[in-house]
CSV table of C-alpha atoms in Angstrom, one decimal:
chain,number,residue,atom,x,y,z
Q,13,MET,CA,9.4,33.3,-10.7
Q,14,LYS,CA,9.7,34.3,-7.0
Q,15,PRO,CA,12.8,36.4,-6.2
Q,16,LEU,CA,15.5,34.6,-4.3
Q,17,THR,CA,16.2,35.6,-0.7
Q,18,ALA,CA,19.6,37.0,0.1
Q,19,SER,CA,20.7,33.7,1.9
Q,20,ALA,CA,19.5,31.6,-1.1
Q,21,VAL,CA,21.6,33.8,-3.5
Q,22,GLU,CA,24.7,33.3,-1.3
Q,23,LYS,CA,24.2,29.5,-1.3
Q,24,ALA,CA,23.4,29.2,-5.0
Q,25,ARG,CA,26.1,28.8,-7.7
Q,26,LEU,CA,26.2,30.6,-11.0
Q,27,ARG,CA,26.3,28.5,-14.1
Q,28,HIS,CA,27.0,29.5,-17.6
Q,29,ALA,CA,25.4,28.7,-20.9
Q,30,ARG,CA,25.7,29.9,-24.5
Q,31,ILE,CA,23.1,32.5,-25.3
Q,32,ASP,CA,22.0,33.6,-28.7
Q,33,PHE,CA,22.7,37.2,-29.9
Q,34,PRO,CA,19.1,38.5,-30.0
Q,35,SER,CA,18.6,37.3,-26.3
Q,36,ALA,CA,21.8,38.9,-25.2
Q,37,ALA,CA,21.0,42.1,-27.0
Q,38,ALA,CA,17.6,42.3,-25.4
Q,39,PHE,CA,19.1,41.8,-22.0
Q,40,ILE,CA,21.6,44.6,-22.6
Q,41,SER,CA,18.9,46.9,-23.9
Q,42,GLU,CA,17.0,46.4,-20.7
Q,43,HIS,CA,19.8,46.4,-18.1
Q,44,HIS,CA,23.0,48.2,-19.4
Q,45,ARG,CA,23.6,51.6,-17.7
Q,46,HIS,CA,25.1,53.5,-20.6
Q,47,HIS,CA,25.4,51.4,-23.8
Q,48,THR,CA,23.1,50.0,-26.5
Q,49,PRO,CA,23.8,46.4,-27.7
Q,50,PRO,CA,26.7,45.8,-30.1
Q,51,VAL,CA,26.0,45.2,-33.7
Q,52,GLY,CA,27.1,41.6,-33.7
Q,53,HIS,CA,29.2,39.0,-32.0
Q,54,LEU,CA,31.5,36.0,-32.3
Q,55,PHE,CA,29.7,34.4,-29.3
Q,56,SER,CA,27.8,35.3,-26.1
Q,57,ILE,CA,27.5,33.7,-22.7
Q,58,GLY,CA,24.8,34.0,-20.1
Q,59,ALA,CA,25.2,33.6,-16.4
Q,60,TYR,CA,22.3,31.9,-14.7
Q,61,LEU,CA,21.3,31.6,-11.1
Q,62,GLY,CA,18.8,28.8,-11.2
Q,63,ASP,CA,16.6,29.7,-14.2
Q,64,GLU,CA,17.1,33.4,-13.8
Q,65,LEU,CA,19.5,35.2,-16.2
Q,66,ALA,CA,21.9,37.2,-14.1
Q,67,GLY,CA,24.1,38.7,-16.8
Q,68,VAL,CA,25.6,38.4,-20.3
Q,69,VAL,CA,28.9,38.9,-21.9
Q,70,VAL,CA,29.2,39.5,-25.7
Q,71,VAL,CA,32.5,38.7,-27.4
Q,72,GLY,CA,33.4,39.9,-30.8
Q,73,ARG,CA,36.3,41.1,-33.0
Q,74,PRO,CA,38.2,44.2,-31.7
Q,75,VAL,CA,36.6,47.5,-32.6
Q,76,SER,CA,40.0,49.1,-33.1
Q,77,ARG,CA,41.5,48.0,-36.4
Q,78,HIS,CA,45.0,48.2,-34.8
Q,79,ARG,CA,44.0,45.4,-32.4
Q,80,ASP,CA,42.2,43.2,-35.0
Q,81,ASP,CA,45.0,40.9,-35.8
Q,82,GLY,CA,43.1,37.6,-36.0
Q,83,ARG,CA,44.4,36.5,-32.6
Q,84,THR,CA,42.6,39.0,-30.4
Q,85,ALA,CA,39.0,38.8,-29.2
Q,86,GLU,CA,37.2,41.6,-27.4
Q,87,ILE,CA,34.5,41.8,-24.9
Q,88,THR,CA,32.2,44.3,-26.5
Q,89,ARG,CA,29.6,44.3,-23.7
Q,90,LEU,CA,29.3,42.9,-20.2
Q,91,CYS,CA,26.0,43.5,-18.4
Q,92,VAL,CA,25.0,42.1,-15.0
Q,93,ARG,CA,21.7,42.8,-13.2
Q,94,GLU,CA,21.9,44.4,-9.8
Q,95,GLY,CA,22.2,42.0,-6.8
Q,96,PHE,CA,24.2,39.2,-8.5
Q,97,ARG,CA,27.5,39.1,-6.6
Q,98,ASN,CA,30.5,37.9,-8.6
Q,99,ALA,CA,28.6,37.5,-11.8
Q,100,ALA,CA,30.8,40.0,-13.7
Q,101,SER,CA,34.0,38.2,-12.7
Q,102,PHE,CA,32.4,34.9,-13.5
Q,103,LEU,CA,31.4,36.0,-17.0
Q,104,LEU,CA,34.8,37.6,-17.6
Q,105,GLY,CA,36.5,34.3,-16.8
Q,106,ARG,CA,34.1,32.2,-18.9
Q,107,ALA,CA,34.5,34.6,-21.9
Q,108,ALA,CA,38.3,34.4,-21.7
Q,109,ARG,CA,38.3,30.6,-21.4
Q,110,ALA,CA,36.0,30.2,-24.4
Q,111,ALA,CA,38.1,32.7,-26.5
Q,112,PHE,CA,41.3,30.8,-25.7
Q,113,ALA,CA,39.6,27.5,-26.5
Q,114,LEU,CA,38.7,28.9,-29.9
Q,115,GLY,CA,42.4,29.7,-30.6
Q,116,PHE,CA,42.6,33.4,-29.6
Q,117,THR,CA,45.8,34.3,-27.7
Q,118,ARG,CA,44.5,37.5,-26.0
Q,119,ILE,CA,41.2,39.1,-25.1
Q,120,GLY,CA,40.6,42.7,-24.3
Q,121,THR,CA,37.9,45.0,-23.1
Q,122,TYR,CA,37.4,48.7,-22.4
Q,123,THR,CA,35.8,50.3,-19.4
Q,124,LEU,CA,35.1,54.0,-18.7
Q,125,ALA,CA,37.9,55.7,-16.8
Q,126,ARG,CA,35.5,56.3,-13.9
Q,127,GLU,CA,34.8,52.6,-13.5
Q,128,GLY,CA,37.2,50.9,-11.0
Q,129,GLY,CA,37.8,47.6,-12.7
Q,130,ALA,CA,37.3,45.5,-9.6
Q,131,SER,CA,35.8,42.6,-11.5
Q,132,LEU,CA,38.5,42.7,-14.1
Q,133,ARG,CA,41.2,42.6,-11.4
Q,134,ALA,CA,39.4,39.8,-9.6
Q,135,ALA,CA,39.4,37.8,-12.8
Q,136,GLY,CA,43.2,38.3,-13.3
Q,137,TRP,CA,43.1,40.9,-16.1
Q,138,THR,CA,45.9,43.4,-16.6
Q,139,LEU,CA,45.4,47.2,-16.9
Q,140,ILE,CA,47.1,48.3,-20.2
Q,141,GLY,CA,46.3,52.0,-20.0
Q,142,GLU,CA,44.0,54.8,-21.1
Q,143,ARG,CA,42.8,55.0,-24.7
Q,144,GLY,CA,41.0,57.6,-26.8
Q,145,GLY,CA,37.5,58.5,-26.0
Q,146,GLY,CA,35.7,61.2,-27.9
Q,147,SER,CA,33.4,61.2,-30.8
Q,148,TRP,CA,33.3,58.9,-33.9
Q,149,SER,CA,31.8,61.7,-35.8
Q,150,LYS,CA,34.0,63.6,-38.3
Q,151,PRO,CA,33.1,66.2,-40.9
Q,152,SER,CA,33.7,63.7,-43.7
Q,153,ARG,CA,31.5,61.1,-42.0
Q,154,PRO,CA,29.0,62.5,-39.6
Q,155,ARG,CA,27.8,60.2,-36.8
Q,156,THR,CA,25.3,60.4,-34.0
Q,157,ASP,CA,27.1,59.6,-30.7
Q,158,LYS,CA,25.2,57.0,-28.7
Q,159,HIS,CA,28.0,56.2,-26.2
Q,160,PRO,CA,29.9,58.0,-23.5
Q,161,LEU,CA,32.6,60.2,-25.0
Q,162,GLU,CA,35.0,60.1,-22.1
Q,163,VAL,CA,38.4,58.4,-22.0
Q,164,LYS,CA,38.4,54.6,-21.9
Q,165,THR,CA,40.6,52.2,-20.0
Q,166,LEU,CA,42.0,49.1,-21.8
Q,167,TRP,CA,42.3,45.8,-20.0
Q,168,GLU,CA,43.7,42.6,-21.4
Q,169,LEU,CA,44.3,38.9,-20.6
Q,170,THR,CA,46.6,36.6,-22.5
Q,171,ALA,CA,46.5,32.9,-22.9
């Protein structure tokens, strides 16, 4: 497929569609800056510009057992290719809308503290505060860290 010109990208509209987990995971493996794909999902959504996949959002149960109350969904990965303006905000909105339609009353996500959160703010999300960070590895259950160990920022949207 021929790349779109800058003016064609500006005039085109993003559309969303369900995407299966293996396809979303493959996209994340190829394009995410600092994470591998999550282990599973409740659902995933792709953002398309024409036939081209611009980004994916993967929604699952909260990783933190304290947030896993049966009413909370969590965006476990959001990955957008360079050059697709507004695709991140677009996917955040579609993921929240889908989660609320499925009966969830809140949806959350984490970003690295060094990431500004412009797309989250643009999509109407609220900054809750800083959370944890660090290693999952403990002497009683050693783990190999495959993720950034810095402090995370929690964002949330309620129905």
